[in-house]
Short mmCIF file of N, CA and C in Angstrom, two decimals:
data_model
loop_
_atom_site.label_atom_id
_atom_site.label_comp_id
_atom_site.label_asym_id
_atom_site.label_seq_id
_atom_site.Cartn_x
_atom_site.Cartn_y
_atom_site.Cartn_z
N MET J 1 49.18 144.71 154.89
CA MET J 1 50.28 145.44 154.91
C MET J 1 51.56 145.26 154.19
N SER J 2 52.03 146.67 153.74
CA SER J 2 52.87 146.11 152.42
C SER J 2 54.47 145.55 153.10
N ILE J 3 55.49 145.55 152.12
CA ILE J 3 56.76 145.03 152.36
C ILE J 3 56.96 146.49 153.41
N PHE J 4 56.79 147.49 153.01
CA PHE J 4 57.61 149.10 153.12
C PHE J 4 57.14 149.04 154.39
N ASN J 5 55.55 148.90 154.87
CA ASN J 5 55.62 149.11 156.36
C ASN J 5 56.42 147.89 157.56
N PHE J 6 56.31 146.70 156.67
CA PHE J 6 57.01 145.35 157.82
C PHE J 6 58.40 145.92 157.56
N LEU J 7 59.25 146.63 156.90
CA LEU J 7 60.37 146.82 157.20
C LEU J 7 60.52 147.97 157.51
N ALA J 8 60.09 149.05 157.52
CA ALA J 8 59.53 150.07 158.86
C ALA J 8 59.26 149.43 160.63
N ALA J 9 58.91 148.65 160.23
CA ALA J 9 58.35 148.16 161.49
C ALA J 9 59.73 147.02 162.38
N ALA J 10 60.23 146.38 160.83
CA ALA J 10 61.39 145.94 161.90
C ALA J 10 62.37 146.91 162.24
N VAL J 11 62.81 148.15 161.51
CA VAL J 11 63.68 149.18 161.91
C VAL J 11 63.69 149.76 163.24
N ASN J 12 62.12 149.95 163.53
CA ASN J 12 61.51 151.01 164.45
C ASN J 12 62.16 149.74 165.48
N LEU J 13 61.69 148.22 165.72
CA LEU J 13 62.30 147.30 166.51
C LEU J 13 63.60 147.25 166.71
N TYR J 14 64.29 147.16 165.35
CA TYR J 14 66.07 147.43 165.98
C TYR J 14 66.51 148.49 166.43
N THR J 15 65.68 149.74 166.61
CA THR J 15 65.79 150.92 166.43
C THR J 15 65.80 150.42 168.65
N ILE J 16 64.53 150.21 168.87
CA ILE J 16 63.64 150.38 170.28
C ILE J 16 65.30 149.40 171.00
N LEU J 17 65.79 148.28 170.36
CA LEU J 17 66.70 146.79 170.78
C LEU J 17 68.25 147.87 171.00
N CYS J 18 68.40 149.22 169.73
CA CYS J 18 69.87 149.63 169.90
C CYS J 18 69.31 150.57 171.44
N LEU J 19 68.28 151.31 171.15
CA LEU J 19 68.61 152.64 172.32
C LEU J 19 68.86 151.56 173.97
N ILE J 20 67.85 150.63 174.33
CA ILE J 20 68.34 149.33 175.29
C ILE J 20 69.68 149.25 175.49
N HIS J 21 70.26 148.94 174.58
CA HIS J 21 71.08 148.54 174.59
C HIS J 21 72.25 149.63 175.26
N ILE J 22 71.87 150.86 174.36
CA ILE J 22 72.78 151.70 175.03
C ILE J 22 72.69 152.25 176.39
N LEU J 23 71.34 152.30 176.59
CA LEU J 23 70.75 152.66 178.34
C LEU J 23 71.41 151.56 179.07
N LEU J 24 71.08 150.82 178.81
CA LEU J 24 72.15 149.31 179.64
C LEU J 24 73.38 149.37 179.94
N THR J 25 74.44 149.71 178.64
CA THR J 25 75.43 150.24 179.07
C THR J 25 76.19 151.20 180.17
N TRP J 26 75.51 152.41 179.92
CA TRP J 26 75.63 152.95 181.06
C TRP J 26 75.57 153.03 182.92
N ILE J 27 75.11 151.74 182.64
CA ILE J 27 74.55 151.37 184.18
C ILE J 27 76.06 149.91 184.77
N PRO J 28 76.82 150.67 185.29
CA PRO J 28 77.89 149.80 185.98
C PRO J 28 77.67 148.47 186.60
N GLY J 29 78.33 147.61 185.48
CA GLY J 29 78.28 146.09 186.09
C GLY J 29 77.29 145.38 184.74
N MET J 30 76.86 146.15 184.63
CA MET J 30 75.59 145.55 183.43
C MET J 30 76.08 144.36 182.55
N ALA J 31 77.43 145.12 181.66
CA ALA J 31 78.56 144.11 181.03
C ALA J 31 78.39 143.13 180.97
N TYR J 32 77.94 142.50 182.14
CA TYR J 32 78.24 140.78 182.35
C TYR J 32 77.15 140.21 182.13
N ASN J 33 75.83 140.92 182.11
CA ASN J 33 74.34 140.28 182.15
C ASN J 33 74.10 139.81 181.06
N ARG J 34 73.90 138.53 180.84
CA ARG J 34 73.38 137.76 179.66
C ARG J 34 72.15 138.68 178.63
N ILE J 35 71.81 139.31 178.98
CA ILE J 35 70.41 140.46 178.00
C ILE J 35 71.43 140.79 176.97
N VAL J 36 72.72 141.91 178.30
CA VAL J 36 73.43 142.92 177.98
C VAL J 36 74.18 141.90 176.37
N TYR J 37 74.47 141.06 176.83
CA TYR J 37 76.13 140.40 175.69
C TYR J 37 74.60 139.73 174.52
N TYR J 38 73.86 139.33 174.59
CA TYR J 38 73.06 139.51 173.51
C TYR J 38 72.38 140.97 172.77
N LEU J 39 72.29 141.27 173.07
CA LEU J 39 71.97 142.82 172.60
C LEU J 39 73.10 143.60 172.02
N SER J 40 74.55 143.30 172.88
CA SER J 40 75.63 143.66 171.77
C SER J 40 75.79 143.07 171.05
N LYS J 41 75.55 141.34 170.63
CA LYS J 41 75.92 140.90 169.50
C LYS J 41 74.98 141.61 168.39
N ILE J 42 73.75 141.75 169.40
CA ILE J 42 73.09 142.75 167.77
C ILE J 42 73.16 143.48 167.53
N CYS J 43 73.03 144.68 168.14
CA CYS J 43 73.10 145.98 168.17
C CYS J 43 74.96 146.35 167.73
N SER J 44 75.74 146.22 168.17
CA SER J 44 77.13 146.95 168.58
C SER J 44 77.78 146.88 167.04
N PRO J 45 77.63 145.69 166.55
CA PRO J 45 78.15 145.60 164.53
C PRO J 45 77.52 147.23 164.19
N TYR J 46 76.33 147.40 163.89
CA TYR J 46 75.81 148.28 163.55
C TYR J 46 76.19 149.83 164.18
N LEU J 47 76.22 149.72 165.18
CA LEU J 47 76.49 151.05 166.54
C LEU J 47 78.33 151.59 166.01
N ASN J 48 78.94 150.22 166.41
CA ASN J 48 80.85 150.21 166.07
C ASN J 48 81.10 151.20 164.70
N PHE J 49 79.95 150.76 163.65
CA PHE J 49 80.24 151.24 162.41
C PHE J 49 80.40 152.98 162.24
N PHE J 50 80.01 153.42 163.36
CA PHE J 50 79.62 155.44 163.23
C PHE J 50 80.77 156.07 164.16
N LYS J 51 81.69 155.03 164.94
CA LYS J 51 82.52 155.08 165.84
C LYS J 51 83.71 156.54 165.14
N ARG J 52 84.05 156.17 163.78
CA ARG J 52 84.71 156.01 162.99
C ARG J 52 84.90 158.16 162.01
N PHE J 53 83.45 158.02 162.81
CA PHE J 53 82.95 159.67 162.62
C PHE J 53 83.40 160.78 163.79
N ARG J 54 84.79 160.95 163.82
CA ARG J 54 85.19 160.92 165.14
C ARG J 54 84.80 163.13 165.17
N ILE J 55 84.48 163.20 163.81
CA ILE J 55 83.45 165.00 164.41
C ILE J 55 82.33 164.36 165.33
N PHE J 56 81.80 163.58 165.81
CA PHE J 56 80.37 163.03 166.50
C PHE J 56 81.20 162.80 168.08
N ILE J 57 82.29 162.76 168.13
CA ILE J 57 83.01 162.51 169.78
C ILE J 57 83.58 163.94 169.98
N ILE J 58 82.59 164.94 170.99
CA ILE J 58 82.51 166.07 171.36
C ILE J 58 83.30 165.99 172.71
N ALA J 59 84.50 166.84 172.89
CA ALA J 59 84.93 167.49 174.61
C ALA J 59 84.90 166.22 175.46
N GLY J 60 85.18 165.18 174.07
CA GLY J 60 85.36 163.86 175.31
C GLY J 60 83.68 162.71 175.93
N PHE J 61 82.56 163.40 174.77
CA PHE J 61 81.26 162.73 175.61
C PHE J 61 81.47 162.10 173.75
N ASP J 62 80.78 160.82 173.77
CA ASP J 62 80.68 160.02 172.18
C ASP J 62 79.09 160.45 171.74
N PHE J 63 79.11 160.95 170.93
CA PHE J 63 77.69 161.51 170.20
C PHE J 63 77.45 160.16 169.17
N THR J 64 78.16 159.04 168.47
CA THR J 64 77.76 158.51 167.97
C THR J 64 76.54 157.76 167.72
N PRO J 65 76.37 157.12 168.92
CA PRO J 65 75.53 156.03 168.64
C PRO J 65 73.87 157.35 168.31
N ALA J 66 73.86 158.32 168.74
CA ALA J 66 72.51 159.87 168.74
C ALA J 66 72.64 159.40 166.75
N LEU J 67 73.80 159.31 166.19
CA LEU J 67 73.46 159.50 164.86
C LEU J 67 73.35 157.97 164.32
N GLY J 68 73.45 157.34 165.03
CA GLY J 68 73.27 155.47 164.70
C GLY J 68 71.68 155.79 164.86
N LEU J 69 71.05 155.67 165.84
CA LEU J 69 69.66 155.87 165.82
C LEU J 69 68.80 157.13 165.25
N CYS J 70 69.61 158.02 165.26
CA CYS J 70 68.40 158.78 163.85
C CYS J 70 68.72 158.75 162.37
N ILE J 71 69.69 157.49 162.28
CA ILE J 71 69.69 157.04 160.55
C ILE J 71 68.88 155.98 160.90
N LEU J 72 68.24 155.45 161.68
CA LEU J 72 67.66 154.24 161.58
C LEU J 72 66.43 154.45 162.18
N GLY J 73 65.90 156.12 162.92
CA GLY J 73 64.97 156.92 162.38
C GLY J 73 64.44 156.83 160.90
N ALA J 74 65.68 157.52 160.42
CA ALA J 74 65.22 158.22 159.00
C ALA J 74 64.90 157.33 158.23
N LEU J 75 65.66 156.03 158.04
CA LEU J 75 65.11 155.14 157.21
C LEU J 75 64.22 154.24 157.52
N SER J 76 63.47 154.18 159.30
CA SER J 76 61.84 154.21 159.03
C SER J 76 60.61 155.27 158.66
N SER J 77 61.42 156.60 158.57
CA SER J 77 60.07 157.23 158.39
C SER J 77 60.32 157.21 156.40
N VAL J 78 61.55 156.64 155.97
CA VAL J 78 61.64 156.79 154.18
C VAL J 78 60.77 155.33 154.39
N LEU J 79 60.61 154.40 154.72
CA LEU J 79 60.27 153.05 154.73
C LEU J 79 58.10 153.49 154.82
N SER J 80 58.33 154.10 155.68
CA SER J 80 56.92 154.32 155.93
C SER J 80 55.96 155.04 154.74
N GLY J 81 57.46 156.66 154.78
CA GLY J 81 56.78 157.30 153.12
C GLY J 81 56.29 156.86 152.41
N ILE J 82 57.11 155.65 151.89
CA ILE J 82 57.33 154.86 150.41
C ILE J 82 56.29 154.16 150.75
N SER J 83 55.83 153.44 151.27
CA SER J 83 54.31 152.38 151.57
C SER J 83 53.25 153.26 151.32
N GLN J 84 53.37 154.85 152.09
CA GLN J 84 52.23 155.96 151.76
C GLN J 84 51.77 156.35 150.67
N MET J 85 52.90 156.60 150.30
CA MET J 85 52.99 157.39 148.26
C MET J 85 53.01 156.48 147.36
N LYS J 86 52.61 156.89 146.30
CA LYS J 86 52.74 156.17 145.17
C LYS J 86 53.73 156.24 144.30
N PHE J 87 55.03 156.96 144.94
CA PHE J 87 56.13 157.66 144.53
C PHE J 87 56.44 158.54 145.16
N PHE J 88 57.95 159.34 145.34
CA PHE J 88 58.31 160.22 146.58
C PHE J 88 59.16 160.66 145.52
N SER J 89 59.59 161.68 145.83
CA SER J 89 61.24 162.82 145.32
C SER J 89 62.25 163.00 146.32
N ILE J 90 63.09 163.27 145.28
CA ILE J 90 64.57 163.88 145.37
C ILE J 90 64.64 164.67 146.79
N GLY J 91 63.31 165.43 146.36
CA GLY J 91 63.29 166.99 147.41
C GLY J 91 62.84 166.10 149.22
N PHE J 92 62.11 165.01 148.73
CA PHE J 92 61.56 164.73 149.87
C PHE J 92 62.53 163.42 150.73
N LEU J 93 63.73 163.22 149.99
CA LEU J 93 65.08 162.14 150.40
C LEU J 93 65.74 163.52 151.12
N LEU J 94 65.83 164.51 150.37
CA LEU J 94 66.87 165.46 150.81
C LEU J 94 66.25 166.04 151.65
N ALA J 95 65.01 166.44 152.25
CA ALA J 95 64.63 167.38 153.47
C ALA J 95 64.69 165.86 154.51
N LEU J 96 64.73 165.18 154.31
CA LEU J 96 64.68 163.66 155.08
C LEU J 96 66.00 163.36 155.89
N PHE J 97 66.68 163.67 154.73
CA PHE J 97 68.27 163.87 155.38
C PHE J 97 68.85 164.98 155.83
N ILE J 98 68.40 166.12 155.72
CA ILE J 98 68.73 167.25 156.23
C ILE J 98 68.04 167.60 157.55
N SER J 99 66.44 167.49 157.87
CA SER J 99 66.20 167.15 158.89
C SER J 99 66.75 165.73 160.10
N THR J 100 67.52 164.63 159.72
CA THR J 100 68.31 164.14 160.16
C THR J 100 68.87 164.95 161.05
N LEU J 101 69.65 165.21 160.16
CA LEU J 101 71.34 165.90 160.31
C LEU J 101 70.98 166.94 161.34
N TRP J 102 69.68 167.67 161.36
CA TRP J 102 69.47 168.80 162.43
C TRP J 102 68.81 168.16 163.37
N ALA J 103 68.71 166.68 163.72
CA ALA J 103 68.07 166.15 164.91
C ALA J 103 69.36 165.42 165.53
N VAL J 104 70.28 165.34 164.67
CA VAL J 104 71.62 164.85 165.60
C VAL J 104 72.40 166.09 165.86
N ILE J 105 72.07 167.22 165.07
CA ILE J 105 73.30 168.30 165.74
C ILE J 105 72.16 169.03 167.04
N SER J 106 70.68 168.95 166.60
CA SER J 106 70.05 169.43 168.22
C SER J 106 69.91 168.80 169.13
N SER J 107 70.36 167.44 169.19
CA SER J 107 70.08 166.76 170.22
C SER J 107 71.74 166.65 170.93
N ILE J 108 72.88 166.96 170.15
CA ILE J 108 74.35 167.42 170.81
C ILE J 108 74.63 169.18 171.49
N LEU J 109 73.29 169.80 170.99
CA LEU J 109 73.75 170.88 171.48
C LEU J 109 72.36 170.98 172.62
N ILE J 110 71.56 170.36 172.68
CA ILE J 110 70.51 170.26 174.02
C ILE J 110 71.42 169.76 175.08
N PHE J 111 72.23 168.24 174.74
CA PHE J 111 73.12 168.17 175.96
C PHE J 111 73.89 168.98 176.37
N LEU J 112 75.13 169.62 175.33
CA LEU J 112 76.04 170.14 175.89
C LEU J 112 75.40 171.60 177.24
N ILE J 113 73.72 172.01 176.26
CA ILE J 113 73.24 173.02 177.25
C ILE J 113 73.15 172.37 178.64
N ILE J 114 72.80 171.51 178.51
CA ILE J 114 71.82 170.30 180.17
C ILE J 114 73.17 170.68 180.89
N MET J 115 74.71 170.21 180.13
CA MET J 115 75.41 170.02 181.05
C MET J 115 76.17 171.20 181.47
N LEU J 116 76.27 171.80 180.79
CA LEU J 116 76.51 173.50 181.48
C LEU J 116 75.60 174.48 182.17
N VAL J 117 74.46 174.14 181.97
CA VAL J 117 73.57 174.94 183.12
C VAL J 117 73.37 173.85 184.17
N ILE J 118 74.06 172.72 184.11
CA ILE J 118 74.57 171.84 185.72
C ILE J 118 75.69 172.29 186.30
N ARG J 119 76.79 172.91 185.50
CA ARG J 119 77.76 173.08 186.01
C ARG J 119 77.51 174.38 186.46
N LEU J 120 76.43 175.33 185.68
CA LEU J 120 76.62 176.96 186.62
C LEU J 120 76.00 176.89 187.62
N ILE J 121 74.93 175.52 188.18
CA ILE J 121 74.21 175.70 188.89
C ILE J 121 75.21 175.67 190.48
N ILE J 122 75.83 174.50 189.93
CA ILE J 122 77.46 174.06 191.04
C ILE J 122 77.70 175.07 191.33
N VAL J 123 78.36 176.38 190.34
CA VAL J 123 78.82 177.28 190.77
C VAL J 123 78.43 178.25 191.58
N PHE J 124 77.07 178.36 191.13
CA PHE J 124 75.96 179.52 191.70
C PHE J 124 76.15 178.84 193.34
N VAL J 125 76.20 177.74 193.50
CA VAL J 125 75.92 177.00 195.04
C VAL J 125 77.41 176.94 195.49
N LYS J 126 77.97 176.73 194.96
CA LYS J 126 79.70 175.78 195.65
C LYS J 126 80.70 177.49 195.37
N GLY J 127 80.36 178.36 194.70
CA GLY J 127 80.88 179.66 194.32
C GLY J 127 81.94 179.11 193.13
N GLU J 128 82.63 180.49 192.63
CA GLU J 128 83.20 180.80 191.69
C GLU J 128 84.66 179.48 191.26
N SER J 129 84.94 178.76 191.83
CA SER J 129 86.30 178.14 191.77
C SER J 129 86.08 176.51 190.82
N VAL J 130 86.61 176.94 189.59
CA VAL J 130 86.57 175.73 189.09
C VAL J 130 86.80 174.24 188.97
N ARG J 131 87.52 174.08 190.07
CA ARG J 131 88.15 172.75 190.35
C ARG J 131 87.01 171.98 191.61
N SER J 132 87.44 171.22 192.35
CA SER J 132 86.58 170.86 193.30
C SER J 132 86.95 169.54 194.34
N ASP J 133 86.38 169.27 195.45
CA ASP J 133 86.70 168.34 195.56
C ASP J 133 86.43 166.42 195.20
N SER J 134 85.07 166.98 193.91
CA SER J 134 84.79 166.12 193.58
C SER J 134 85.35 165.66 192.07
N PRO J 135 85.93 164.06 192.16
CA PRO J 135 86.57 163.73 190.45
C PRO J 135 85.50 164.01 189.69
N VAL J 136 84.28 163.89 189.91
CA VAL J 136 83.05 163.97 188.62
C VAL J 136 82.93 165.45 188.07
N LEU J 137 82.96 166.48 189.20
CA LEU J 137 83.12 167.52 188.57
C LEU J 137 84.44 167.96 188.05
N ASN J 138 85.50 167.18 188.16
CA ASN J 138 87.16 167.45 187.73
C ASN J 138 86.68 167.00 186.36
N GLN J 139 86.12 165.97 186.13
CA GLN J 139 86.33 165.27 184.81
C GLN J 139 85.20 166.25 184.34
N LEU J 140 84.36 166.43 185.07
CA LEU J 140 83.32 167.58 183.48
C LEU J 140 84.19 169.01 183.60
N ASP J 141 84.74 169.45 184.29
CA ASP J 141 85.07 170.55 183.81
C ASP J 141 85.97 170.10 183.40
N PHE J 142 86.92 169.10 183.05
CA PHE J 142 88.63 168.73 182.10
C PHE J 142 87.51 169.01 180.71
N GLN J 143 86.28 167.82 179.98
CA GLN J 143 85.44 167.66 179.38
C GLN J 143 85.08 169.06 178.54
N ILE J 144 84.68 169.71 179.18
CA ILE J 144 83.90 171.31 178.97
C ILE J 144 84.69 172.41 178.75
N SER J 145 85.59 172.59 179.88
CA SER J 145 86.28 173.56 179.75
C SER J 145 86.91 174.30 178.66
N LYS J 146 87.57 173.40 177.43
CA LYS J 146 87.67 173.95 176.49
C LYS J 146 86.03 174.33 175.36
N LEU J 147 85.74 173.99 175.25
CA LEU J 147 84.32 174.02 174.79
C LEU J 147 84.07 175.34 175.18
N ILE J 148 83.62 175.65 176.56
CA ILE J 148 83.25 176.59 177.36
C ILE J 148 84.08 178.06 176.62
N TYR J 149 84.83 177.93 176.42
CA TYR J 149 86.08 179.32 176.63
C TYR J 149 85.85 179.17 174.48
N ILE J 150 86.24 178.47 174.00
CA ILE J 150 85.26 178.15 172.55
C ILE J 150 84.63 179.03 171.98
N PHE J 151 83.22 178.53 172.75
CA PHE J 151 82.22 179.34 172.29
C PHE J 151 81.76 180.81 172.86
N SER J 152 82.70 181.17 174.42
CA SER J 152 82.48 182.69 174.85
C SER J 152 83.67 183.70 173.76
N ARG J 153 84.76 183.00 173.81
CA ARG J 153 85.99 184.02 173.18
C ARG J 153 85.42 184.66 172.13
N PRO J 154 84.23 184.22 171.47
CA PRO J 154 84.25 185.70 170.90
C PRO J 154 84.01 186.68 170.96
N PHE J 155 83.11 186.93 172.35
CA PHE J 155 82.63 187.59 173.20
C PHE J 155 83.56 188.50 174.30
N SER J 156 84.63 187.86 174.70
CA SER J 156 85.12 188.64 175.32
C SER J 156 85.88 189.85 175.36
N PHE J 157 86.58 190.26 173.54
CA PHE J 157 87.20 191.14 173.35
C PHE J 157 88.50 191.64 173.74
N GLY J 158 89.15 189.68 173.69
CA GLY J 158 90.69 190.35 173.89
C GLY J 158 90.64 189.71 175.91
N LYS J 159 89.39 190.28 176.31
CA LYS J 159 89.27 190.03 178.23
C LYS J 159 90.11 188.60 178.75
N THR J 160 90.05 188.38 179.61
CA THR J 160 89.94 186.50 180.48
C THR J 160 88.26 187.09 181.11
N LEU J 161 87.88 186.17 180.71
CA LEU J 161 86.27 186.37 181.64
C LEU J 161 86.46 185.32 182.55
N ARG J 162 85.63 185.11 183.76
CA ARG J 162 85.48 184.84 184.62
C ARG J 162 84.46 183.67 184.44
N TYR J 163 84.86 182.52 185.28
CA TYR J 163 84.61 181.37 184.54
C TYR J 163 82.79 181.60 184.74
N ARG J 164 82.78 181.85 185.18
CA ARG J 164 80.53 181.84 185.37
C ARG J 164 80.39 183.20 184.50
N THR J 165 80.89 183.81 183.84
CA THR J 165 80.44 184.40 183.01
C THR J 165 80.88 184.20 181.77
N ALA J 166 81.68 183.15 181.34
CA ALA J 166 82.11 181.94 180.12
C ALA J 166 81.26 181.39 179.92
N LEU J 167 80.91 180.15 181.52
CA LEU J 167 79.62 179.47 181.24
C LEU J 167 78.46 180.36 180.73
N ILE J 168 77.76 181.29 181.19
CA ILE J 168 76.58 182.05 180.84
C ILE J 168 76.64 182.87 179.45
N THR J 169 78.14 182.98 179.06
CA THR J 169 78.33 182.89 177.37
C THR J 169 77.87 181.70 176.83
N ALA J 170 78.76 181.06 177.01
CA ALA J 170 78.74 179.43 176.11
C ALA J 170 77.21 179.15 176.34
N ILE J 171 76.17 179.06 177.32
CA ILE J 171 75.23 178.70 177.40
C ILE J 171 74.05 179.71 176.17
N ALA J 172 74.22 181.30 176.17
CA ALA J 172 73.40 181.59 175.25
C ALA J 172 73.84 181.48 173.97
N VAL J 173 75.01 181.27 174.03
CA VAL J 173 75.61 181.35 172.49
C VAL J 173 74.99 179.68 171.60
N LEU J 174 75.03 178.71 172.06
CA LEU J 174 74.63 177.24 172.17
C LEU J 174 73.20 177.39 172.06
N ILE J 175 72.40 178.04 173.25
CA ILE J 175 70.42 178.53 173.15
C ILE J 175 70.33 178.94 171.43
N PHE J 176 71.31 180.16 171.53
CA PHE J 176 70.70 180.97 170.35
C PHE J 176 71.20 180.01 168.55
N LEU J 177 72.76 179.24 168.83
CA LEU J 177 72.71 178.72 167.65
C LEU J 177 71.27 177.45 167.12
N ASN J 178 70.97 176.95 168.96
CA ASN J 178 70.05 176.08 168.71
C ASN J 178 68.42 176.49 167.92
N ILE J 179 68.09 177.40 168.58
CA ILE J 179 66.90 178.42 167.57
C ILE J 179 67.70 178.70 166.75
N ALA J 180 68.21 179.43 165.81
CA ALA J 180 68.80 179.58 164.61
C ALA J 180 68.70 178.86 163.76
N GLY J 181 69.27 177.68 163.98
CA GLY J 181 69.59 176.41 163.42
C GLY J 181 68.11 175.75 163.28
N GLY J 182 67.20 175.48 163.99
CA GLY J 182 66.19 174.95 164.36
C GLY J 182 65.43 175.31 163.10
N ILE J 183 65.18 177.38 163.15
CA ILE J 183 64.64 177.68 161.68
C ILE J 183 65.48 177.41 160.75
N ILE J 184 66.31 177.42 160.49
CA ILE J 184 66.88 177.64 158.90
C ILE J 184 66.68 176.12 158.69
N PHE J 185 67.42 175.49 159.47
CA PHE J 185 66.99 173.85 159.09
C PHE J 185 65.44 173.83 158.99
N SER J 186 64.66 173.99 159.37
CA SER J 186 63.00 174.21 159.02
C SER J 186 62.79 174.60 157.28
N LEU J 187 63.38 175.94 157.58
CA LEU J 187 63.19 177.04 155.66
C LEU J 187 63.29 175.86 155.37
N LEU J 188 64.87 175.23 155.11
CA LEU J 188 65.51 174.63 154.54
C LEU J 188 64.28 173.17 153.82
N THR J 189 64.22 172.62 155.01
CA THR J 189 63.43 171.70 154.88
C THR J 189 61.88 171.39 153.90
N GLY J 190 61.60 172.34 154.29
CA GLY J 190 60.41 172.79 153.79
C GLY J 190 60.67 173.47 152.55
N ILE J 191 61.57 173.89 151.89
CA ILE J 191 62.04 174.58 150.57
C ILE J 191 62.19 172.97 149.86
N LEU J 192 63.24 172.08 150.44
CA LEU J 192 63.10 170.46 149.90
C LEU J 192 61.83 169.87 149.49
N MET J 193 61.01 170.16 150.18
CA MET J 193 60.02 169.34 150.10
C MET J 193 59.11 169.57 148.90
N THR J 194 59.39 170.57 148.57
CA THR J 194 58.23 171.19 147.16
C THR J 194 58.97 170.87 145.99
N ILE J 195 60.71 170.58 146.16
CA ILE J 195 61.56 169.92 144.53
C ILE J 195 60.44 168.72 144.48
#
């Protein structure tokens, strides 16, 4: 086993630890658990580094851990690639960077699509009202309402859209962006790999 394979395995292990840490922080009351405490000591310095990239905090949702995990995945891929190749090109590294960037963007888009679809289902079941008795739904609406109208405004032609229509339009735009972005980034990655 080469040193690069060993380093790739170490990065993969660290990625798994970070993922477990992220998932455990979502469980109420787990912050006082001894395992979470030690995982926090190991993973938080790395994950907190990405908090400075405010662009990955969208509509109140923090996607910086996803960025950190994607970078670890890219590093693991580079190390594995180096161990299997006698050489590697700048095109390979650029393609890897582009594919990692797209993985983060696509993950964010998919998360937002899921959130909007859940909200649309609730609107169909409960009615057109934006506000509800549920503090969870109110918080969700507060976080995503600006985003909904940002994506649907170009298609409203100056009219005020009903909430349901704005939701459907925003979902369609996000799905289109995810598909088109996947095609563009795939083509770009293919071109860079030939360099």
